CSV table of C-alpha atoms and ligand atoms in Angstrom, one decimal:
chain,number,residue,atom,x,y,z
A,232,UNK,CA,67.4,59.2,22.5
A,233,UNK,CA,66.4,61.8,20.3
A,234,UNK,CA,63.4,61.4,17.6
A,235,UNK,CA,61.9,63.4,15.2
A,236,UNK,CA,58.1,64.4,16.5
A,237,UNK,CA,55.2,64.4,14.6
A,238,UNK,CA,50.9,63.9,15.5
A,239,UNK,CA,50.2,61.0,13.6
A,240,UNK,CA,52.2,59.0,11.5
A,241,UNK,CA,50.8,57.0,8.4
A,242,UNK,CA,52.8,53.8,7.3
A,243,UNK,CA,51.8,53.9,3.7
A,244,UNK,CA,51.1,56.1,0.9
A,245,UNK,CA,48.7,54.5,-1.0
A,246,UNK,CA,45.2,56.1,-1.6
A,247,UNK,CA,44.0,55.2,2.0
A,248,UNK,CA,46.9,56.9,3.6
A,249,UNK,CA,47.5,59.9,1.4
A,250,UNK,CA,44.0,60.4,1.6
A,251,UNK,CA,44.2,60.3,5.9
A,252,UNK,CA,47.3,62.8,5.4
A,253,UNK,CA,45.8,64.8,3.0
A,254,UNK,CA,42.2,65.3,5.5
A,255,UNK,CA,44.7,65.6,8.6
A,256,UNK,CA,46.9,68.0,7.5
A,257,UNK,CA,43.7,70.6,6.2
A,258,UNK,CA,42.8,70.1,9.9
A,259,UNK,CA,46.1,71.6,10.5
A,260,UNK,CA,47.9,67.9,12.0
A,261,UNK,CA,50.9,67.6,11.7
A,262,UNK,CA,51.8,64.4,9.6
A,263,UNK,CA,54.5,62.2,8.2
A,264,UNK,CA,53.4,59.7,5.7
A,265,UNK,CA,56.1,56.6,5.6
A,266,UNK,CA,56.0,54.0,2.4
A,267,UNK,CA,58.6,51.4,1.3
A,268,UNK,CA,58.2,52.4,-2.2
A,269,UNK,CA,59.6,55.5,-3.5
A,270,UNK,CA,56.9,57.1,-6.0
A,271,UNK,CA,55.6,57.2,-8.6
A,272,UNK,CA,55.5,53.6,-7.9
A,273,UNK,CA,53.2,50.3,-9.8
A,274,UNK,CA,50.3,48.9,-7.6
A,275,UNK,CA,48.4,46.0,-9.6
A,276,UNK,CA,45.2,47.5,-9.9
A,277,UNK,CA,43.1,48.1,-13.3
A,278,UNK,CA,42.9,51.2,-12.3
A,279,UNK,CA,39.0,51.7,-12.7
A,280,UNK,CA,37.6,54.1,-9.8
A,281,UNK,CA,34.5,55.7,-9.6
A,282,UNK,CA,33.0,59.3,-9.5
A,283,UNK,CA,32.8,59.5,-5.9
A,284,UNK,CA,36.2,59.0,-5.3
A,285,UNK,CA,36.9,62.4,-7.1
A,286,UNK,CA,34.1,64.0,-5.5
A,287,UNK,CA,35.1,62.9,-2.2
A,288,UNK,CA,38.6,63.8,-2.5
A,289,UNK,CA,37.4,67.6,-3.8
A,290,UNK,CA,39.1,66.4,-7.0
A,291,UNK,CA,38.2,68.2,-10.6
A,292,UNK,CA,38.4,65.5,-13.2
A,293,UNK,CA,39.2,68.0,-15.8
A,294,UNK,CA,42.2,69.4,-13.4
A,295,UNK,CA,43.8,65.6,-13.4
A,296,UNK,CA,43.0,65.3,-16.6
A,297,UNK,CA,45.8,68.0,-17.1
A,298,UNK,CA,49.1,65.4,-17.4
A,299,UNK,CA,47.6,62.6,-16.1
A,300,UNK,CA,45.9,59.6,-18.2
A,301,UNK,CA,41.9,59.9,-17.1
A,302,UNK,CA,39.8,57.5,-19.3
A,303,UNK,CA,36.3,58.1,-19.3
A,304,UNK,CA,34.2,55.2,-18.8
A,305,UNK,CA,30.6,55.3,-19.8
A,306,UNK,CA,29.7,51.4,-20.3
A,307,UNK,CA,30.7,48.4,-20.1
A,308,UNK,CA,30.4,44.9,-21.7
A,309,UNK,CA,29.3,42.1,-19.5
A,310,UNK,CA,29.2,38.3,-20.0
A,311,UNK,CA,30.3,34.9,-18.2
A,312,UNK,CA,33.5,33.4,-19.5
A,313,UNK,CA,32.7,32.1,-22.9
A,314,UNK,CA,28.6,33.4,-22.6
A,315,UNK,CA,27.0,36.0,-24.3
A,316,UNK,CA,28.2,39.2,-24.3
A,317,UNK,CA,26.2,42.1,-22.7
A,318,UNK,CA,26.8,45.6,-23.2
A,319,UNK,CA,25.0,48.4,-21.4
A,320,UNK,CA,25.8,52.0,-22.0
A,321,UNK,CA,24.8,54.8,-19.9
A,322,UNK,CA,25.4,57.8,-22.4
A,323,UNK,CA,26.9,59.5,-19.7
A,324,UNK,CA,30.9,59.0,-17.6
A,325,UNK,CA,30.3,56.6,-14.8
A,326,UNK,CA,33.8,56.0,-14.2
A,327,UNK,CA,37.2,56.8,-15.0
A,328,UNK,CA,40.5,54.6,-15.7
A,329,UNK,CA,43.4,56.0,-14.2
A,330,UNK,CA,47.2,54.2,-13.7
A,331,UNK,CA,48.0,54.1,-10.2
A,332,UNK,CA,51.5,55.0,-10.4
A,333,UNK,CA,50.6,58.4,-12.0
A,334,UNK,CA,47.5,58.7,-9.5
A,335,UNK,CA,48.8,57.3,-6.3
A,336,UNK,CA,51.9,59.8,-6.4
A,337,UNK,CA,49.7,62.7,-7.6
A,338,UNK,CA,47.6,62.1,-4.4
A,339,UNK,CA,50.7,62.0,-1.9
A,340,UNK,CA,51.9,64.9,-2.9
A,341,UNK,CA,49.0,66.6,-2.9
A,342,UNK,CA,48.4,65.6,0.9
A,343,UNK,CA,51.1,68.3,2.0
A,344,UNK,CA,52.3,65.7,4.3
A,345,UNK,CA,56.1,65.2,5.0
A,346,UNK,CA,56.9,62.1,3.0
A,347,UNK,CA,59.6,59.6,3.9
A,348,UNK,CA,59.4,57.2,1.1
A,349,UNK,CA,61.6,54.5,0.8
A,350,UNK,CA,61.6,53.9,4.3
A,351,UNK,CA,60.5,50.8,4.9
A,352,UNK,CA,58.7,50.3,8.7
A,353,UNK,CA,61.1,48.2,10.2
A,354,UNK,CA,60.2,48.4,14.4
A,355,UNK,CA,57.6,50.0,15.8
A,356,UNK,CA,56.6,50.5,19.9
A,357,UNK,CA,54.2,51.6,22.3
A,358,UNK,CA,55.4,54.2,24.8
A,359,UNK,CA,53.6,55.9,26.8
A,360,UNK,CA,51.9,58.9,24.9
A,361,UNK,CA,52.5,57.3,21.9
A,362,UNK,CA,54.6,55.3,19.8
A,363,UNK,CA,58.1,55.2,18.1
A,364,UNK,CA,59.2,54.1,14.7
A,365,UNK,CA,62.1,52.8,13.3
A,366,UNK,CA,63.7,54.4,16.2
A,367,UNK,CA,63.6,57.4,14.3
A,368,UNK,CA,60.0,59.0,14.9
A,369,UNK,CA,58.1,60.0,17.9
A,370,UNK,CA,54.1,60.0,16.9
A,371,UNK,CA,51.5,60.0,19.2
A,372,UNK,CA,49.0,58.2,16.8
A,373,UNK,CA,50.0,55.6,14.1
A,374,UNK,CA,47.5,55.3,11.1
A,375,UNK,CA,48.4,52.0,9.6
A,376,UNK,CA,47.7,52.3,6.1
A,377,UNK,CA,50.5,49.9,4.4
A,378,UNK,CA,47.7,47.7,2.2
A,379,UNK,CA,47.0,43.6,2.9
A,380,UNK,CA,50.6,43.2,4.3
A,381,UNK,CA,50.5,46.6,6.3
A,382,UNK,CA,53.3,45.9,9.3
A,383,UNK,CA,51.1,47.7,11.4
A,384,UNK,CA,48.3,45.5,11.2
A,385,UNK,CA,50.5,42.5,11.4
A,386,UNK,CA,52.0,44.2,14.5
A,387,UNK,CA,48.6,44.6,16.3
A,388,UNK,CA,48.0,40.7,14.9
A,389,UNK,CA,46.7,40.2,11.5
A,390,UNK,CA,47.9,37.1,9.9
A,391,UNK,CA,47.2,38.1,5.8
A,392,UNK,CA,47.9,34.4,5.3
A,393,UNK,CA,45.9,32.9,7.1
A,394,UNK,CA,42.3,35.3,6.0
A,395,UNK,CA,40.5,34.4,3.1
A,396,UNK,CA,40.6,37.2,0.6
A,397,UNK,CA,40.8,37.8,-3.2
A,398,UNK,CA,43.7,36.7,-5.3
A,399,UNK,CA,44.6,38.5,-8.0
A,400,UNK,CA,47.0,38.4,-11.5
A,401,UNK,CA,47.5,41.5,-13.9
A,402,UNK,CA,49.6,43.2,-16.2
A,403,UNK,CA,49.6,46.6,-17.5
A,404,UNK,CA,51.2,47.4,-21.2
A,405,UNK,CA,51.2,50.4,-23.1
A,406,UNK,CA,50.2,49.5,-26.5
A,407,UNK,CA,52.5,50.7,-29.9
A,408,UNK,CA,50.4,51.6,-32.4
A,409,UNK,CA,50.0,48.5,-34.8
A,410,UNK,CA,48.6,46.9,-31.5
A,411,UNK,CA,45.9,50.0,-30.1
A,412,UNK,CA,45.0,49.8,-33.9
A,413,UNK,CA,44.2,45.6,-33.7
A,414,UNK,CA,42.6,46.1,-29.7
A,415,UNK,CA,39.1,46.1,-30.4
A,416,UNK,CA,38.6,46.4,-26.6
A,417,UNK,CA,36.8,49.5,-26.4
A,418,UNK,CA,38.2,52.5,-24.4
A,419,UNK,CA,35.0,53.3,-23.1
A,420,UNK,CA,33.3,50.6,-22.2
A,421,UNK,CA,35.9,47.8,-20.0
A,422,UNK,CA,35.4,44.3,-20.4
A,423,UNK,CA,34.1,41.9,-17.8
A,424,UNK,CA,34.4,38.4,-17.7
A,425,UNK,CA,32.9,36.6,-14.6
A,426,UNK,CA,33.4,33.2,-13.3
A,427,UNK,CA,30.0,31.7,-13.3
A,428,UNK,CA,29.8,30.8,-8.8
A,429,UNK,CA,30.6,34.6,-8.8
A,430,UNK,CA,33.1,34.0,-6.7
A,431,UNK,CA,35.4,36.0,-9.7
A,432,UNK,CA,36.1,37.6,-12.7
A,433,UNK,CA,38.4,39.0,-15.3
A,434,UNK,CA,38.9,42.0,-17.0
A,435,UNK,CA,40.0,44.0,-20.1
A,436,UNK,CA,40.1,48.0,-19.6
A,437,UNK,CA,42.0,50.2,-21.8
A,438,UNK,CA,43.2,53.7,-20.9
A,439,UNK,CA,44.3,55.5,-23.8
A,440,UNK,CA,46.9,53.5,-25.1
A,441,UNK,CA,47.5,51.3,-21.7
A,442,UNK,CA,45.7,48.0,-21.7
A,443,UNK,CA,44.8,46.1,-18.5
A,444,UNK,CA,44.0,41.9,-18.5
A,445,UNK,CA,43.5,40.5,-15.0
A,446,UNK,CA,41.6,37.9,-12.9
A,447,UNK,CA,40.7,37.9,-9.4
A,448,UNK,CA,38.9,35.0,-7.3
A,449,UNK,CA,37.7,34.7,-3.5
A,450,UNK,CA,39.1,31.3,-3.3
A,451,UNK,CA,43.3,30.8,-4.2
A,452,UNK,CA,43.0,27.5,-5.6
A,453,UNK,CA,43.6,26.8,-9.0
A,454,UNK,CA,44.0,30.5,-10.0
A,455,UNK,CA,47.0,30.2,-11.8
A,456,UNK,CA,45.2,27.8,-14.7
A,457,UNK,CA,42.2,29.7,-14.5
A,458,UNK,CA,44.2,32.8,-15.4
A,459,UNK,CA,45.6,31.1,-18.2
A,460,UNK,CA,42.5,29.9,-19.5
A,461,UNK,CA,41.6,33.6,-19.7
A,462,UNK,CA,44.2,34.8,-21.0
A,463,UNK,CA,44.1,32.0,-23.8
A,464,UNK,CA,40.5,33.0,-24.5
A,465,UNK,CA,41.0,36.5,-25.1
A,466,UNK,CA,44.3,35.7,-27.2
A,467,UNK,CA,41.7,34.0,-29.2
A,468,UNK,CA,39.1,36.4,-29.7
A,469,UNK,CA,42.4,39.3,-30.9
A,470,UNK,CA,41.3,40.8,-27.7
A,471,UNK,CA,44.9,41.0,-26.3
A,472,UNK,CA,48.2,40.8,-28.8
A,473,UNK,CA,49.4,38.1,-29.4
A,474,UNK,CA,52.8,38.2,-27.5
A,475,UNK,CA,51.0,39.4,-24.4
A,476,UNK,CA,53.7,39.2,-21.8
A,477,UNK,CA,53.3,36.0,-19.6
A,478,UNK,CA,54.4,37.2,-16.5
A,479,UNK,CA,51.8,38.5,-14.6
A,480,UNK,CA,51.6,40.4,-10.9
A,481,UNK,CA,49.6,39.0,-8.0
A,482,UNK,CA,48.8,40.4,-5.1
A,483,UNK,CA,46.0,39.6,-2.5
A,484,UNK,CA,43.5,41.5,-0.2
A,485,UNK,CA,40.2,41.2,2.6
A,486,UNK,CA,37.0,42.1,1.0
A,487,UNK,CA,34.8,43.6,3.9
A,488,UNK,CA,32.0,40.5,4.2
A,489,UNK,CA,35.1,38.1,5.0
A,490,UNK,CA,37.6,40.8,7.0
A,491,UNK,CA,38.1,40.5,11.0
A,492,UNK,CA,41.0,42.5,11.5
A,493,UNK,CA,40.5,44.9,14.5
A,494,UNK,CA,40.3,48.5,13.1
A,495,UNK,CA,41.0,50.1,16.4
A,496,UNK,CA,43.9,49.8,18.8
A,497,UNK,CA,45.3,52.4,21.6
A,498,UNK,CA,46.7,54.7,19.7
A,499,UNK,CA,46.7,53.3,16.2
A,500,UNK,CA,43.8,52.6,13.9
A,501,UNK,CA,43.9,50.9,10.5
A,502,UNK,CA,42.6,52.3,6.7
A,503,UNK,CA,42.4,50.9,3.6
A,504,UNK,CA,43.4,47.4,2.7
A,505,UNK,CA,45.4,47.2,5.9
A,506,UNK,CA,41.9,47.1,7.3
A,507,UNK,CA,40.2,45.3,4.6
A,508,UNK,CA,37.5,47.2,3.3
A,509,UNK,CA,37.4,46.5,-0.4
A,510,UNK,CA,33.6,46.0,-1.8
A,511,UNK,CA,33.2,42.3,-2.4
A,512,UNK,CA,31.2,41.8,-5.9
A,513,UNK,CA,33.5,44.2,-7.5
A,514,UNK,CA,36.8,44.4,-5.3
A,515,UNK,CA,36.8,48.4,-5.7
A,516,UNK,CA,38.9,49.2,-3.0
A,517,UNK,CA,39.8,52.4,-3.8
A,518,UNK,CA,36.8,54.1,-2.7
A,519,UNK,CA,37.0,52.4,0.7
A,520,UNK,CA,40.4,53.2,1.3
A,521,UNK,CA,39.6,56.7,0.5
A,522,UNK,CA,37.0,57.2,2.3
A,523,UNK,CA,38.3,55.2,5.7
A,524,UNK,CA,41.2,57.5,5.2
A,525,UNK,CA,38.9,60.9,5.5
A,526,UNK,CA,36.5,59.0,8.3
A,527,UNK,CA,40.5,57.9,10.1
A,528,UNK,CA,41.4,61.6,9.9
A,529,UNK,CA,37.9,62.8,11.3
A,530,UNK,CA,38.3,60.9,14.0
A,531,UNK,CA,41.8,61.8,15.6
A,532,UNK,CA,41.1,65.5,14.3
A,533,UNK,CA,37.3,65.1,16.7
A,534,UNK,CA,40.1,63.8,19.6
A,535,UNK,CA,41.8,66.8,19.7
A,536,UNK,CA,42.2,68.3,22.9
A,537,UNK,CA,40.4,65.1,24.5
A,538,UNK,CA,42.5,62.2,24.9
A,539,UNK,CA,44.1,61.6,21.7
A,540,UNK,CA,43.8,57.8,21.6
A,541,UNK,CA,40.2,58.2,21.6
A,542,UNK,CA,39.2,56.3,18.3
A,543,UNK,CA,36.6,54.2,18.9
A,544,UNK,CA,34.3,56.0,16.7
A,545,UNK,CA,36.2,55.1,13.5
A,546,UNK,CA,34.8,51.5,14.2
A,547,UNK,CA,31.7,52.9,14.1
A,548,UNK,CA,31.6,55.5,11.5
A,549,UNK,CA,33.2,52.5,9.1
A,550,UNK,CA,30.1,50.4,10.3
A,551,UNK,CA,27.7,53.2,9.3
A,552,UNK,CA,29.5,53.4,5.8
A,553,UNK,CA,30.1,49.8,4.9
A,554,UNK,CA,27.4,47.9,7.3
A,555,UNK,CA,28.1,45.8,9.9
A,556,UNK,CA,31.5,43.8,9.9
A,557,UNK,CA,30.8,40.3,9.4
A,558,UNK,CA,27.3,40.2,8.7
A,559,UNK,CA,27.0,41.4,4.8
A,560,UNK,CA,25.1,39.9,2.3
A,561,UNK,CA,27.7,38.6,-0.4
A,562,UNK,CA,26.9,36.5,-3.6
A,563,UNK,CA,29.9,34.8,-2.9
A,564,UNK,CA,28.7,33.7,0.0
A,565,UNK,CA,26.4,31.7,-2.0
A,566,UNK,CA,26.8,27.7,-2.2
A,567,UNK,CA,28.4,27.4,-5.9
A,568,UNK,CA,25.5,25.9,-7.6
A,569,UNK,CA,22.8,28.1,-6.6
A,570,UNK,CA,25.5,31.2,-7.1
A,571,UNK,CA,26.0,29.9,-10.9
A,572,UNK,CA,22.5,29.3,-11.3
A,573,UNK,CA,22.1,33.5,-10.1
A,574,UNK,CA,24.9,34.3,-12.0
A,575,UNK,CA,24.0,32.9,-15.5
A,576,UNK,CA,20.8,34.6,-14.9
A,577,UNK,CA,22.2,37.9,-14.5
A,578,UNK,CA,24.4,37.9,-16.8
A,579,UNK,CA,21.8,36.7,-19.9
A,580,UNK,CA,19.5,39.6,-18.7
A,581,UNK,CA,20.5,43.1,-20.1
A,582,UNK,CA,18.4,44.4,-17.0
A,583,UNK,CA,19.8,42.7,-14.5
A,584,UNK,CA,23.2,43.5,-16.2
A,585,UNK,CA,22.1,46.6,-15.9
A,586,UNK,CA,20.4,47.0,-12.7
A,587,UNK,CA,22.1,45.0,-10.3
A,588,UNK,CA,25.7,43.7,-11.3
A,589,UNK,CA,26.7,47.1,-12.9
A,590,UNK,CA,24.6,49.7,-10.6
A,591,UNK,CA,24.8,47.9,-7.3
A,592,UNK,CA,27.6,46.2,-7.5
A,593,UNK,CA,29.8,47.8,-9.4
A,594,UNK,CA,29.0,51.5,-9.5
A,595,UNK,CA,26.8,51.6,-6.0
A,596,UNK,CA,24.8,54.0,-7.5
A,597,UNK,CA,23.1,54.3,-4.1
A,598,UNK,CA,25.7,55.4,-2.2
A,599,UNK,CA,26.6,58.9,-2.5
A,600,UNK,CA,29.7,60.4,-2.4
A,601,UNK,CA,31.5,61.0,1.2
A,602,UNK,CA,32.0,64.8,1.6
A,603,UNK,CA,35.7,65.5,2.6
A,604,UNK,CA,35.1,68.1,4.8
B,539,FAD,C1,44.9,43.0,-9.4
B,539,FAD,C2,44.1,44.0,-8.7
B,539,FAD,C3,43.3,44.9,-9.4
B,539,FAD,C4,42.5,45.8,-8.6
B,539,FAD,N1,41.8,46.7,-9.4
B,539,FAD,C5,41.1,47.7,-8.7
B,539,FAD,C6,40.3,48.7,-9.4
B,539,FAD,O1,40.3,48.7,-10.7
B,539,FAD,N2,39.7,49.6,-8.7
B,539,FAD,C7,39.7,49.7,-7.4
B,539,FAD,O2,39.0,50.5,-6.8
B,539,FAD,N3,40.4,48.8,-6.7
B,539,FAD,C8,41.1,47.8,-7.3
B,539,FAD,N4,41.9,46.9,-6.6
B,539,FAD,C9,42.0,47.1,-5.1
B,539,FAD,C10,42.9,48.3,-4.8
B,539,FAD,O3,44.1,48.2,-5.5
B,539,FAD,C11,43.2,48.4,-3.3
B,539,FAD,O4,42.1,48.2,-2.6
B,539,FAD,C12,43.8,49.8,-3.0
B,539,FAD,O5,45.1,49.9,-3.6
B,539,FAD,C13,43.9,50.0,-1.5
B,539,FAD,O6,44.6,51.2,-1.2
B,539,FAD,P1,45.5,51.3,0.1
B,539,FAD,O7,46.0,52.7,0.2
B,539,FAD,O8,44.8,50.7,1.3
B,539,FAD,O9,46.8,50.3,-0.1
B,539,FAD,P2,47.9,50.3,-1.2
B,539,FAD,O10,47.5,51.0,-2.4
B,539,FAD,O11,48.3,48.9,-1.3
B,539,FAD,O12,49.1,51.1,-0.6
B,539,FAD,C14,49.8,50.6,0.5
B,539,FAD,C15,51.2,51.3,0.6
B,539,FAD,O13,51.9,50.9,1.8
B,539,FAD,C16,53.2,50.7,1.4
B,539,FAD,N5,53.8,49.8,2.4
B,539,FAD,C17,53.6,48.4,2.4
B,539,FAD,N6,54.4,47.9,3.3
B,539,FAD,C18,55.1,48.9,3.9
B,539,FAD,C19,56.1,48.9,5.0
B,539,FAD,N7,56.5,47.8,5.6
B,539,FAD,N8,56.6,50.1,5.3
B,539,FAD,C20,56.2,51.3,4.7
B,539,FAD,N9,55.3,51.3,3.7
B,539,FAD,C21,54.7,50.1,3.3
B,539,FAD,C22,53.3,50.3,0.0
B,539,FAD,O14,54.5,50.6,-0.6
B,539,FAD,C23,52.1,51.0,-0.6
B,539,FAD,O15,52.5,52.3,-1.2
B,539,FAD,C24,42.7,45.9,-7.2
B,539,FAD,C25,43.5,45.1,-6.6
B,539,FAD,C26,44.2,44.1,-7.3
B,539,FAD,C27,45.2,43.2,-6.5
């Protein structure tokens, strides 16, 4: 049978994977990136990602500022549903708001990779040096970077529906002008709305004239009436127009604390959401998934001219980044009365607004950046 050859393959193009193809290719692999979608394609996300993610991608703001939608974030306004509202400023950008169609295809093609999109992974087997897809590609790694549902990690024995995760509802809108002229949701400073157990929260971020209304919880029950609640509440307060559309998107992923998926098999590692690496308080998964992408591509680069399938260090390199699997402290790990208790507490203080939900939770101002190189 005759198959196309490449070093590594990477099912999915999201952040995680363009990310890996982007760090393997400057290492001179050579790397096909397959995705279902063909891009520019929608991801629900808000779209909210943090300095580091720019820095670690060797990414000038300004330059994707240049055609691409780049809000500058430099506060945001805090409260529990229906309590007090907080807002804390920082005089200086914190964060940015980007869409993900524009971003996610801006970062794919950047990686320089050969793309296959709309190709779907349909089969995929072990032989010996490696592994072959769809019948079609010969690769002697496989980087399985296809987010919560990745058929890689499915193949190596994830069941998504059966881990606990976050469950999530958005929808993205651009706004016409009689509506950015009503939003008083501030471009500059999102919105956050949590659920007082902590164990969620909504949001209102606007990008230019793009606004984004969304809930996400830890548990799945009941979110379809708790999103409506929201989305009643902010109709109230004019924060969203009025004939808002009523269909939102859901989606689900692992937040680290709660994921068990096996990041390393022979020959295949996983990145991203396919591994589950999103931040718990927050769900940022975007900085994860870029940065298990560059420590993915580190690692098979390092087993170069040892044995290949030598990965075992990207287990522990993601352990020295995000802590030990299965042992992080998590406020939703809380029982729900002692986590409201917290919460309400936090959330009435414009210090601990301030100092822990926004800077360690949300911004982790004391985690630097990841260097790409
Ligand atoms: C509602 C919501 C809001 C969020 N908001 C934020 C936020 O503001 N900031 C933040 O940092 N994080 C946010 N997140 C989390 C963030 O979206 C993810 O953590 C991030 O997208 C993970 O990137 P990834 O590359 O691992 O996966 P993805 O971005 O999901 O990319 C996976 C890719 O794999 C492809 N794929 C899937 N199946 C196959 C297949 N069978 N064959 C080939 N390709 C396949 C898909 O088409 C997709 O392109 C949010 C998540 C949700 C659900």
């Amino acid at each position: 049978m005759n198959t196309r050859r490449c070093d590594v393959l990477v099912v999915g193009g999201g952040p995680a994977g363009s990310t890996c193809a982007w760090a393997l290719r400057r290492g001179g692999a050579d790397v096909v990136v397959l995705d279902r979608a063909v891009f520019p394609r929608d991801k629900p996300c808000a779209g909210w990602v943090t300095p580091p993610v720019f820095e670690a991608l060797e990414l000038d703001p300004e330059e994707y500022r240049r055609g691409h939608v780049l809000q500058p974030i430099s506060g945001f306004v805090t409260s529990w549903i229906g309590g007090p509202r907080i807002a804390t400023g920082y005089g200086e950008v914190v964060s940015y708001g980007i869409l993900r169609c524009e971003f996610d295809r801006f970062l794919l093609q950047r990686s320089k990779a050969y793309r296959c999109e709309g190709t779907a992974l349909r089969t995929l087997r072990r032989v010996a040096g490696g592994w072959i897809a769809n019948e079609e590609w010969s690769a002697r790694m496989v980087v399985g970077a296809g987010g919560h549902f990745c058929p890689v990690a499915r193949g190596l024995g994830a069941v998504p529906s059966a881990e606990p995760g976050v469950v999530a509802q958005e929808i993205e809108l651009h706004m016409d002008a009689r509506q950015q002229a009503a939003c008083p949701v501030d471009a500059g400073a999102p919105e956050l709305f949590f659920c007082p157990d902590l164990r969620g929260y909504g949001w209102c971020v606007r990008k230019q004239d793009v606004l984004n209304v969304g809930f996400g919880r830890l548990d799945r029950a009941d979110l379809a009436p708790r999103v409506r609640d929201f989305v009643a509440l902010l109709r109230e307060s004019g924060r969203v127009p009025a004939d808002l559309p009523a269909r939102f998107k859901g989606h689900a992923y692992l937040v680290y604390p709660f994921a068990r998926r096996r990041l390393v098999h022979e020959g295949a590692l996983l990145i991203g959401d396919a591994a589950g690496l999103a931040y718990s308080a927050s769900g940022e998964g975007i900085r994860p998934a870029v940065e298990s992408g560059l420590l993915a591509a580190r690692t098979i680069l390092a087993a170069r001219g040892r044995r290949l399938d030598d990965l075992a260090p990207y287990a522990a390199a993601v352990e020295a980044r995000f802590g030990r699997r299965g042992s992080n402290a998590s406020p939703a790990r809380l029982p729900s009365p002692l986590a409201a208790w917290i919460g309400r507490r936090l959330l009435s203080s414009p210090w601990a607004a301030r100092r822990v939900v926004l800077d360690r939770w949300f911004l982790h101002a004391d985690q630097a950046a990841m260097p790409a190189a």
